[in-house]
């Protein structure tokens, strides 16, 4: 038996920790300035036997900035260079605060990356579809962040290798929402593991590569999912998502004055929360971890000594803390057959066919004998097409400017408090979940 892979201990095969990986994910806020990157280094410097894959997002609000630059670049009548220059200044400013003496080799590599970005932005919008152009340009946020962060960490003597995620994350070519080719991705990650001698591997979140060689992205906030993919393929011991909040909270602190940390929930509960619109973890993150029972922790970046939220197979604590999820800009559409017939299975099939064809996702569905109500995200671009599809056979009513509130593990007192001052247009409850579609009283829609 080869020592190093596993060791026999009291009759049991035990995994040797020196060969196991943990995966850490640092989002934009954790690399938003030099102080944050220094804090990241402190976290990585904690003694540990395990090896690490570190997944890093674009710095601060860089992805939003790149979206705006691309918009300007594709608009013939506007000039993208001032926004492009501002992005450059932002990154170079972080470098100037991070390094005492300007690291010339880093600067020349950054210059090279910016030149490539400029080239992509200069491509005529007529010769490349928007989604493809988006992935070829917005992906530069992650490339810049990882170049700077890895340079700093190596200079600080961490045993670390920068790996381009596009050497591992193989996807289809569905730009902006690429799907992972799992067999190819896991093969590539296994090869990477075998060929890397450094203790830590640093790579980009959010980006991958299609078999046609083009860069792809996994959808906004997709770096959590990247971390889960690496963990799944490496059979990692755990994933830690480092956040600028103390853990998973039971409501968005921007919307609720009092929030509570959730200490422990199951994968299934986390999937439910993400499904109803909780944005703290990317919805695709949980499944790859659940399939291999890899624990996920959400830990405070600013206060790493705080105990993290733990997400694993154990459902015993799911109902300890009720969770509140608000979705804004909702629209409630009600349709009923013009011939006053029942909302039959065939009517329902037809109605859902229309939503499906227009790629409109139903956030909540309620059917009665003669009508169907569906709550959707407001989408002015598709509304006309939607109304047109229904008008011949159905009477259609709709309200816009609504909120959808979901409470998991509710009680009546919480429900009354959360809907105070609101008119409830639709309510749906199961034993565990209560949902209101509501508007602020006095608002006209
Ligand atoms: N930088 C990307 C975004 O902001 C991916 C991520 O942060 O997870 O959407
Ligand atoms: Mg980001």
Tab-separated table of C-alpha atoms and ligand atoms in Angstrom:
chain	number	residue	atom	x	y	z
A	1	UNK	CA	0.000	0.000	0.000
A	2	UNK	CA	1.291	3.455	-0.807
A	3	UNK	CA	1.715	5.753	2.116
A	4	UNK	CA	0.464	9.268	1.464
A	5	UNK	CA	-2.819	8.303	-0.188
A	6	UNK	CA	-4.262	6.488	2.824
A	7	UNK	CA	-3.008	5.049	6.067
A	8	UNK	CA	-4.269	1.982	7.885
A	9	UNK	CA	-5.203	2.858	11.417
A	10	UNK	CA	-6.603	0.368	13.941
A	11	UNK	CA	-8.092	-1.692	11.147
A	12	UNK	CA	-9.758	1.295	9.445
A	13	UNK	CA	-8.763	3.078	6.252
A	14	UNK	CA	-8.458	6.729	7.131
A	15	UNK	CA	-8.044	9.574	4.733
A	16	UNK	CA	-4.691	11.223	5.111
A	17	UNK	CA	-5.380	14.915	5.626
A	18	UNK	CA	-2.220	15.968	3.864
A	19	UNK	CA	-3.774	14.803	0.620
A	20	UNK	CA	-7.196	16.337	1.203
A	21	UNK	CA	-8.410	19.642	-0.087
A	22	UNK	CA	-10.600	22.314	1.372
A	23	UNK	CA	-12.118	24.900	-0.946
A	24	UNK	CA	-12.304	28.561	0.078
A	25	UNK	CA	-14.321	31.076	-1.893
A	26	UNK	CA	-13.727	34.810	-1.570
A	27	UNK	CA	-16.325	37.060	-3.187
A	28	UNK	CA	-15.908	40.562	-4.576
A	29	UNK	CA	-16.223	42.232	-1.156
A	30	UNK	CA	-13.350	40.108	0.212
A	31	UNK	CA	-10.951	41.460	-2.420
A	32	UNK	CA	-12.413	44.936	-2.820
A	33	UNK	CA	-9.301	46.817	-1.642
A	34	UNK	CA	-5.766	46.308	-0.329
A	35	UNK	CA	-6.942	45.969	3.299
A	36	UNK	CA	-9.345	43.174	2.334
A	37	UNK	CA	-6.609	41.324	0.414
A	38	UNK	CA	-4.287	41.604	3.417
A	39	UNK	CA	-7.071	40.153	5.572
A	40	UNK	CA	-7.477	37.320	3.080
A	41	UNK	CA	-3.779	36.575	3.440
A	42	UNK	CA	-4.167	36.414	7.205
A	43	UNK	CA	-6.957	33.873	6.836
A	44	UNK	CA	-4.872	31.749	4.469
A	45	UNK	CA	-1.845	31.885	6.751
A	46	UNK	CA	-3.554	29.988	9.569
A	47	UNK	CA	-1.694	26.712	10.061
A	48	UNK	CA	-3.481	23.750	8.485
A	49	UNK	CA	-2.489	20.322	7.200
A	50	UNK	CA	-4.995	20.426	4.403
A	51	UNK	CA	-4.386	21.711	0.932
A	52	UNK	CA	-6.522	24.503	-0.424
A	53	UNK	CA	-8.260	25.568	-3.596
A	54	UNK	CA	-9.000	29.283	-3.371
A	55	UNK	CA	-11.713	30.596	-5.679
A	56	UNK	CA	-11.717	34.362	-6.152
A	57	UNK	CA	-14.307	36.686	-7.757
A	58	UNK	CA	-13.784	40.027	-9.438
A	59	UNK	CA	-12.751	42.875	-7.115
A	60	UNK	CA	-15.557	44.874	-5.494
A	61	UNK	CA	-18.135	45.960	-8.076
A	62	UNK	CA	-15.924	45.191	-11.091
A	63	UNK	CA	-18.446	42.872	-12.761
A	64	UNK	CA	-21.084	45.629	-12.722
A	65	UNK	CA	-18.504	48.059	-14.093
A	66	UNK	CA	-17.570	45.667	-16.912
A	67	UNK	CA	-21.247	45.249	-17.807
A	68	UNK	CA	-21.515	49.034	-18.173
A	69	UNK	CA	-18.303	49.232	-20.209
A	70	UNK	CA	-19.569	46.535	-22.558
A	71	UNK	CA	-22.882	48.361	-22.948
A	72	UNK	CA	-21.030	51.531	-23.881
A	73	UNK	CA	-18.725	49.630	-26.234
A	74	UNK	CA	-21.644	48.067	-28.085
A	75	UNK	CA	-23.473	51.375	-28.357
A	76	UNK	CA	-22.111	53.089	-31.492
A	77	UNK	CA	-22.850	56.531	-30.155
A	78	UNK	CA	-20.959	56.296	-26.855
A	79	UNK	CA	-17.311	56.124	-25.867
A	80	UNK	CA	-16.294	53.343	-23.495
A	81	UNK	CA	-12.748	54.592	-22.830
A	82	UNK	CA	-13.464	56.795	-19.769
A	83	UNK	CA	-15.121	53.845	-18.000
A	84	UNK	CA	-12.333	51.528	-19.135
A	85	UNK	CA	-9.709	53.940	-17.783
A	86	UNK	CA	-11.545	54.183	-14.456
A	87	UNK	CA	-11.461	50.391	-14.124
A	88	UNK	CA	-7.731	50.449	-14.787
A	89	UNK	CA	-7.161	53.155	-12.184
A	90	UNK	CA	-9.198	51.150	-9.633
A	91	UNK	CA	-7.017	48.051	-10.079
A	92	UNK	CA	-3.710	49.937	-10.206
A	93	UNK	CA	-4.662	51.867	-7.075
A	94	UNK	CA	-5.166	48.588	-5.182
A	95	UNK	CA	-1.730	47.429	-6.394
A	96	UNK	CA	-0.096	50.656	-5.262
A	97	UNK	CA	-1.496	50.125	-1.759
A	98	UNK	CA	-0.659	46.430	-1.685
A	99	UNK	CA	2.988	46.559	-2.756
A	100	UNK	CA	5.661	48.791	-1.275
A	101	UNK	CA	7.808	48.672	-4.389
A	102	UNK	CA	5.961	48.514	-7.686
A	103	UNK	CA	6.221	44.924	-8.951
A	104	UNK	CA	7.174	45.550	-12.573
A	105	UNK	CA	6.450	42.050	-13.813
A	106	UNK	CA	2.916	42.259	-12.374
A	107	UNK	CA	2.332	45.628	-14.011
A	108	UNK	CA	3.401	44.356	-17.398
A	109	UNK	CA	1.112	41.319	-17.020
A	110	UNK	CA	-1.800	43.564	-16.012
A	111	UNK	CA	-1.105	45.834	-18.962
A	112	UNK	CA	-1.266	42.787	-21.190
A	113	UNK	CA	-4.647	41.756	-19.687
A	114	UNK	CA	-6.049	45.274	-20.148
A	115	UNK	CA	-4.891	45.285	-23.767
A	116	UNK	CA	-6.710	42.016	-24.390
A	117	UNK	CA	-9.835	43.423	-22.742
A	118	UNK	CA	-9.588	46.552	-24.909
A	119	UNK	CA	-9.314	44.369	-27.985
A	120	UNK	CA	-12.466	42.435	-27.035
A	121	UNK	CA	-14.367	45.659	-26.393
A	122	UNK	CA	-13.371	46.984	-29.796
A	123	UNK	CA	-15.031	44.106	-31.625
A	124	UNK	CA	-18.023	45.307	-33.609
A	125	UNK	CA	-21.330	44.339	-31.958
A	126	UNK	CA	-22.589	43.307	-35.398
A	127	UNK	CA	-20.060	40.507	-35.565
A	128	UNK	CA	-20.678	38.938	-32.150
A	129	UNK	CA	-23.941	38.220	-30.289
A	130	UNK	CA	-24.378	40.031	-26.976
A	131	UNK	CA	-24.207	36.987	-24.691
A	132	UNK	CA	-21.010	35.714	-26.290
A	133	UNK	CA	-19.460	39.191	-26.199
A	134	UNK	CA	-20.482	39.455	-22.530
A	135	UNK	CA	-18.554	36.344	-21.532
A	136	UNK	CA	-15.472	37.323	-23.549
A	137	UNK	CA	-15.277	40.683	-21.728
A	138	UNK	CA	-16.886	40.413	-18.291
A	139	UNK	CA	-14.654	37.418	-17.459
A	140	UNK	CA	-11.695	39.830	-17.300
A	141	UNK	CA	-12.797	40.947	-13.822
A	142	UNK	CA	-11.857	37.551	-12.395
A	143	UNK	CA	-8.643	37.380	-14.468
A	144	UNK	CA	-7.461	40.727	-13.106
A	145	UNK	CA	-8.390	39.917	-9.498
A	146	UNK	CA	-6.622	36.553	-9.452
A	147	UNK	CA	-3.513	37.964	-11.127
A	148	UNK	CA	-3.148	40.647	-8.440
A	149	UNK	CA	-4.109	38.495	-5.444
A	150	UNK	CA	-1.872	35.561	-6.451
A	151	UNK	CA	1.086	37.868	-7.047
A	152	UNK	CA	0.655	39.326	-3.571
A	153	UNK	CA	0.263	35.947	-1.833
A	154	UNK	CA	3.303	34.442	-3.559
A	155	UNK	CA	5.346	37.497	-2.609
A	156	UNK	CA	4.183	36.916	0.974
A	157	UNK	CA	5.735	33.432	0.735
A	158	UNK	CA	2.617	31.310	0.531
A	159	UNK	CA	3.091	28.090	-1.419
A	160	UNK	CA	0.568	28.876	-4.136
A	161	UNK	CA	-0.020	28.379	-7.825
A	162	UNK	CA	-2.321	30.487	-10.002
A	163	UNK	CA	-4.390	28.255	-12.271
A	164	UNK	CA	-6.644	29.513	-15.042
A	165	UNK	CA	-10.115	28.104	-14.293
A	166	UNK	CA	-10.512	27.642	-18.039
A	167	UNK	CA	-8.034	24.775	-17.819
A	168	UNK	CA	-10.562	22.905	-15.653
A	169	UNK	CA	-14.138	24.117	-15.880
A	170	UNK	CA	-15.361	22.709	-19.175
A	171	UNK	CA	-18.828	23.862	-20.188
A	172	UNK	CA	-21.256	23.951	-23.081
A	173	UNK	CA	-21.423	27.158	-25.098
A	174	UNK	CA	-24.591	28.544	-23.536
A	175	UNK	CA	-23.032	31.949	-22.890
A	176	UNK	CA	-23.909	33.719	-19.603
A	177	UNK	CA	-25.516	30.544	-18.220
A	178	UNK	CA	-23.096	27.782	-19.177
A	179	UNK	CA	-23.672	24.212	-18.000
A	180	UNK	CA	-20.795	22.141	-16.704
A	181	UNK	CA	-19.554	19.097	-18.569
A	182	UNK	CA	-18.997	17.107	-15.379
A	183	UNK	CA	-16.904	14.167	-16.705
A	184	UNK	CA	-14.493	16.438	-18.578
A	185	UNK	CA	-14.319	18.920	-15.692
A	186	UNK	CA	-13.648	16.270	-13.056
A	187	UNK	CA	-10.948	14.702	-15.259
A	188	UNK	CA	-9.252	18.064	-15.713
A	189	UNK	CA	-9.412	18.819	-11.980
A	190	UNK	CA	-7.943	15.390	-11.110
A	191	UNK	CA	-5.070	16.019	-13.508
A	192	UNK	CA	-4.508	19.428	-11.945
A	193	UNK	CA	-4.401	17.851	-8.490
A	194	UNK	CA	-1.806	15.309	-9.589
A	195	UNK	CA	0.388	17.882	-11.296
A	196	UNK	CA	0.401	20.541	-8.583
A	197	UNK	CA	3.034	20.474	-5.883
A	198	UNK	CA	2.125	23.784	-4.220
A	199	UNK	CA	-0.044	23.622	-1.118
A	200	UNK	CA	-2.584	26.073	-2.488
A	201	UNK	CA	-4.207	26.539	-5.872
A	202	UNK	CA	-5.777	29.913	-6.617
A	203	UNK	CA	-8.256	30.224	-9.443
A	204	UNK	CA	-11.113	32.320	-10.818
A	205	UNK	CA	-14.748	31.825	-9.942
A	206	UNK	CA	-17.557	32.405	-12.433
A	207	UNK	CA	-15.659	31.507	-15.625
A	208	UNK	CA	-15.184	28.374	-17.688
A	209	UNK	CA	-14.411	27.309	-21.222
A	210	UNK	CA	-16.556	25.743	-23.928
A	211	UNK	CA	-15.285	22.930	-26.109
A	212	UNK	CA	-15.021	25.475	-28.949
A	213	UNK	CA	-12.321	27.278	-26.943
A	214	UNK	CA	-14.468	30.313	-26.067
A	215	UNK	CA	-14.712	31.683	-22.543
A	216	UNK	CA	-18.052	31.148	-20.819
A	217	UNK	CA	-19.587	32.322	-17.541
A	218	UNK	CA	-21.858	30.495	-15.126
A	219	UNK	CA	-24.307	33.329	-14.397
A	220	UNK	CA	-24.031	36.295	-12.019
A	221	UNK	CA	-22.701	35.407	-8.582
A	222	UNK	CA	-21.579	32.093	-10.038
A	223	UNK	CA	-18.303	31.871	-8.088
A	224	UNK	CA	-20.012	29.966	-5.271
A	225	UNK	CA	-20.949	27.367	-7.852
A	226	UNK	CA	-17.325	27.262	-9.133
A	227	UNK	CA	-16.186	26.500	-5.576
A	228	UNK	CA	-18.734	23.681	-5.319
A	229	UNK	CA	-17.567	22.220	-8.650
A	230	UNK	CA	-13.931	22.097	-7.501
A	231	UNK	CA	-14.989	20.596	-4.174
A	232	UNK	CA	-17.143	17.945	-5.835
A	233	UNK	CA	-14.416	16.869	-8.256
A	234	UNK	CA	-11.714	16.875	-5.562
A	235	UNK	CA	-13.880	15.123	-2.931
A	236	UNK	CA	-12.964	18.054	-0.718
A	237	UNK	CA	-13.399	17.902	3.052
A	238	UNK	CA	-15.392	21.163	3.121
A	239	UNK	CA	-16.183	24.410	1.325
A	240	UNK	CA	-16.001	27.759	3.100
A	241	UNK	CA	-17.675	30.801	1.549
A	242	UNK	CA	-16.137	33.870	3.177
A	243	UNK	CA	-18.685	36.697	3.394
A	244	UNK	CA	-18.986	40.227	4.714
A	245	UNK	CA	-21.832	39.025	6.955
A	246	UNK	CA	-21.500	36.844	10.098
A	247	UNK	CA	-22.931	33.787	8.308
A	248	UNK	CA	-26.225	32.882	6.705
A	249	UNK	CA	-28.813	35.357	8.017
A	250	UNK	CA	-32.555	34.753	8.246
A	251	UNK	CA	-33.285	37.873	6.184
A	252	UNK	CA	-31.539	40.473	4.071
A	253	UNK	CA	-30.044	43.026	6.513
A	254	UNK	CA	-30.741	45.729	3.920
A	255	UNK	CA	-34.471	44.962	4.236
A	256	UNK	CA	-34.936	43.912	7.857
A	257	UNK	CA	-33.769	45.968	10.828
A	258	UNK	CA	-33.283	42.862	12.969
A	259	UNK	CA	-31.757	39.718	11.532
A	260	UNK	CA	-30.582	36.528	13.147
A	261	UNK	CA	-27.738	34.208	12.193
A	262	UNK	CA	-28.676	30.667	11.221
A	263	UNK	CA	-26.188	28.311	12.902
A	264	UNK	CA	-26.999	25.088	11.110
A	265	UNK	CA	-29.357	23.999	8.327
A	266	UNK	CA	-29.633	21.084	5.939
A	267	UNK	CA	-28.775	21.128	2.238
A	268	UNK	CA	-32.483	20.730	1.442
A	269	UNK	CA	-33.426	23.750	3.507
A	270	UNK	CA	-30.666	25.802	1.837
A	271	UNK	CA	-32.001	24.761	-1.589
A	272	UNK	CA	-35.514	25.827	-0.535
A	273	UNK	CA	-34.237	29.225	0.634
A	274	UNK	CA	-32.342	29.781	-2.616
A	275	UNK	CA	-35.400	28.682	-4.623
A	276	UNK	CA	-37.591	31.294	-2.940
A	277	UNK	CA	-35.064	34.001	-3.739
A	278	UNK	CA	-32.533	34.163	-0.884
A	279	UNK	CA	-29.452	35.524	-2.600
A	280	UNK	CA	-26.716	34.698	-0.140
A	281	UNK	CA	-25.625	31.489	-1.871
A	282	UNK	CA	-25.862	30.845	-5.602
A	283	UNK	CA	-28.691	28.292	-6.060
A	284	UNK	CA	-26.577	25.815	-8.027
A	285	UNK	CA	-23.980	25.540	-5.252
A	286	UNK	CA	-25.698	23.060	-2.973
A	287	UNK	CA	-26.403	20.033	-5.188
A	288	UNK	CA	-22.792	19.126	-6.103
A	289	UNK	CA	-21.909	19.280	-2.400
A	290	UNK	CA	-24.979	17.397	-1.213
A	291	UNK	CA	-24.272	14.560	-3.662
A	292	UNK	CA	-20.956	13.971	-1.923
A	293	UNK	CA	-21.971	15.060	1.601
A	294	UNK	CA	-19.370	17.826	1.600
A	295	UNK	CA	-20.171	20.352	4.364
A	296	UNK	CA	-20.574	23.985	3.349
A	297	UNK	CA	-19.710	26.772	5.767
A	298	UNK	CA	-20.593	30.442	5.437
A	299	UNK	CA	-18.058	32.334	7.507
A	300	UNK	CA	-17.424	35.948	8.450
A	301	UNK	CA	-14.531	37.436	6.518
A	302	UNK	CA	-14.223	40.343	8.939
A	303	UNK	CA	-14.475	38.256	12.086
A	304	UNK	CA	-13.060	34.817	11.223
A	305	UNK	CA	-13.211	33.685	14.855
A	306	UNK	CA	-17.052	33.729	14.770
A	307	UNK	CA	-18.494	30.263	14.323
A	308	UNK	CA	-19.768	29.853	10.762
A	309	UNK	CA	-23.159	28.717	9.513
A	310	UNK	CA	-22.937	25.006	8.774
A	311	UNK	CA	-24.920	23.458	5.919
A	312	UNK	CA	-24.916	19.661	5.751
A	313	UNK	CA	-27.175	16.596	5.694
A	314	UNK	CA	-28.619	17.130	9.174
A	315	UNK	CA	-32.216	18.509	9.079
A	316	UNK	CA	-32.659	18.661	12.887
A	317	UNK	CA	-32.132	22.421	13.149
A	318	UNK	CA	-34.018	23.565	10.039
A	319	UNK	CA	-36.954	24.959	11.981
A	320	UNK	CA	-35.021	26.740	14.735
A	321	UNK	CA	-34.950	30.132	13.012
A	322	UNK	CA	-37.707	31.344	10.636
A	323	UNK	CA	-36.402	32.884	7.387
A	324	UNK	CA	-37.795	35.861	5.462
A	325	UNK	CA	-37.226	36.342	1.759
A	326	UNK	CA	-38.481	39.328	-0.208
A	327	UNK	CA	-38.580	39.570	-3.983
A	328	UNK	CA	-39.265	43.048	-5.386
A	329	UNK	CA	-40.609	44.083	-8.774
A	330	UNK	CA	-43.166	41.340	-8.948
A	331	UNK	CA	-46.163	41.158	-11.219
A	332	UNK	CA	-49.315	39.148	-10.586
A	333	UNK	CA	-51.083	37.932	-13.705
A	334	UNK	CA	-54.526	36.315	-13.599
A	335	UNK	CA	-56.062	34.643	-16.610
A	336	UNK	CA	-59.489	33.091	-17.051
A	337	UNK	CA	-61.056	31.454	-20.113
A	338	UNK	CA	-63.262	33.924	-22.020
A	339	UNK	CA	-65.906	31.239	-22.563
A	340	UNK	CA	-66.343	30.904	-18.778
A	341	UNK	CA	-65.208	27.287	-18.899
A	342	UNK	CA	-63.204	25.769	-16.066
A	343	UNK	CA	-59.465	26.142	-15.883
A	344	UNK	CA	-59.037	22.562	-17.099
A	345	UNK	CA	-55.858	20.523	-17.430
A	346	UNK	CA	-55.680	21.412	-21.103
A	347	UNK	CA	-56.029	25.150	-20.326
A	348	UNK	CA	-53.302	24.818	-17.718
A	349	UNK	CA	-51.082	22.986	-20.154
A	350	UNK	CA	-51.599	25.707	-22.734
A	351	UNK	CA	-50.919	28.481	-20.221
A	352	UNK	CA	-47.709	26.911	-18.891
A	353	UNK	CA	-46.615	26.253	-22.486
A	354	UNK	CA	-46.835	29.993	-23.158
A	355	UNK	CA	-44.794	30.855	-20.044
A	356	UNK	CA	-42.256	28.192	-20.914
A	357	UNK	CA	-41.867	29.378	-24.520
A	358	UNK	CA	-41.345	32.962	-23.388
A	359	UNK	CA	-38.840	31.748	-20.779
A	360	UNK	CA	-40.861	33.369	-17.979
A	361	UNK	CA	-40.389	31.678	-14.625
A	362	UNK	CA	-43.388	31.404	-12.301
A	363	UNK	CA	-42.437	32.444	-8.764
A	364	UNK	CA	-45.814	31.373	-7.407
A	365	UNK	CA	-48.799	29.614	-8.976
A	366	UNK	CA	-52.388	29.414	-7.779
A	367	UNK	CA	-55.261	27.867	-9.717
A	368	UNK	CA	-58.972	28.128	-8.959
A	369	UNK	CA	-61.960	26.695	-10.853
A	370	UNK	CA	-62.062	29.519	-13.389
A	371	UNK	CA	-58.728	31.309	-13.171
A	372	UNK	CA	-54.989	30.881	-12.915
A	373	UNK	CA	-52.820	33.398	-11.045
A	374	UNK	CA	-49.090	33.521	-11.554
A	375	UNK	CA	-46.547	35.752	-9.866
A	376	UNK	CA	-43.539	36.567	-12.066
A	377	UNK	CA	-40.580	38.954	-12.087
A	378	UNK	CA	-41.567	42.154	-13.880
A	379	UNK	CA	-40.259	41.989	-17.404
A	380	UNK	CA	-41.447	44.883	-19.566
A	381	UNK	CA	-39.694	43.402	-22.636
A	382	UNK	CA	-41.763	40.231	-22.581
A	383	UNK	CA	-45.050	41.544	-21.183
A	384	UNK	CA	-46.503	42.530	-24.551
A	385	UNK	CA	-45.705	39.123	-26.065
A	386	UNK	CA	-47.235	37.440	-23.030
A	387	UNK	CA	-50.467	39.419	-23.180
A	388	UNK	CA	-50.711	38.852	-26.915
A	389	UNK	CA	-50.389	35.086	-26.503
A	390	UNK	CA	-53.283	34.957	-24.026
A	391	UNK	CA	-55.664	37.639	-25.260
A	392	UNK	CA	-57.676	35.633	-27.822
A	393	UNK	CA	-58.869	32.925	-25.493
A	394	UNK	CA	-58.404	34.373	-22.038
A	395	UNK	CA	-59.310	37.490	-20.096
A	396	UNK	CA	-56.099	38.787	-18.554
A	397	UNK	CA	-55.678	41.063	-15.524
A	398	UNK	CA	-52.398	42.120	-14.028
A	399	UNK	CA	-50.906	44.198	-11.210
A	400	UNK	CA	-47.319	45.347	-11.164
A	401	UNK	CA	-44.976	46.937	-8.613
A	402	UNK	CA	-45.599	44.175	-6.091
A	403	UNK	CA	-43.503	42.369	-3.498
A	404	UNK	CA	-43.440	38.667	-2.844
A	405	UNK	CA	-42.634	37.673	0.725
A	406	UNK	CA	-41.808	34.099	1.666
A	407	UNK	CA	-41.556	33.018	5.307
A	408	UNK	CA	-40.103	29.582	6.006
A	409	UNK	CA	-41.083	28.066	9.365
A	410	UNK	CA	-43.663	30.812	9.961
A	411	UNK	CA	-46.145	31.387	12.732
A	412	UNK	CA	-49.218	33.643	12.761
A	413	UNK	CA	-47.535	36.410	14.729
A	414	UNK	CA	-44.664	36.641	12.245
A	415	UNK	CA	-47.086	36.585	9.319
A	416	UNK	CA	-49.131	39.464	10.767
A	417	UNK	CA	-46.035	41.569	11.499
A	418	UNK	CA	-44.471	41.012	8.101
A	419	UNK	CA	-47.594	42.011	6.183
A	420	UNK	CA	-48.440	45.098	8.303
A	421	UNK	CA	-49.230	48.131	6.153
A	422	UNK	CA	-49.542	45.973	3.036
A	423	UNK	CA	-52.500	44.851	0.997
A	424	UNK	CA	-52.300	41.123	0.368
A	425	UNK	CA	-53.293	40.212	-3.172
A	426	UNK	CA	-52.550	36.542	-2.933
A	427	UNK	CA	-51.627	34.195	-0.121
A	428	UNK	CA	-50.418	30.629	-0.180
A	429	UNK	CA	-49.412	28.430	2.725
A	430	UNK	CA	-48.131	24.962	3.413
A	431	UNK	CA	-47.162	23.611	6.809
A	432	UNK	CA	-43.714	25.138	6.499
A	433	UNK	CA	-43.905	27.952	3.961
A	434	UNK	CA	-46.114	31.026	3.843
A	435	UNK	CA	-46.104	33.321	0.803
A	436	UNK	CA	-47.737	36.694	0.291
A	437	UNK	CA	-47.907	38.684	-2.909
A	438	UNK	CA	-48.569	42.181	-1.635
A	439	UNK	CA	-48.393	45.895	-2.250
A	440	UNK	CA	-47.858	48.848	0.019
A	441	UNK	CA	-51.255	50.291	0.943
A	442	UNK	CA	-51.916	53.493	-0.952
A	443	UNK	CA	-49.753	52.570	-3.951
A	444	UNK	CA	-51.604	52.346	-7.230
A	445	UNK	CA	-50.625	49.769	-9.778
B	1	LIG	N1	-18.003	38.461	-10.301
B	1	LIG	C1	-19.197	37.737	-10.650
B	1	LIG	C2	-20.415	38.546	-10.251
B	1	LIG	O1	-20.259	39.564	-9.588
B	1	LIG	C3	-19.234	36.373	-10.062
B	1	LIG	C4	-19.349	36.313	-8.560
B	1	LIG	O2	-19.100	37.321	-7.894
B	1	LIG	O3	-19.667	35.273	-8.019
B	1	LIG	O4	-21.498	38.166	-10.583
B	2	LIG	MG1	-18.796	39.426	-7.883
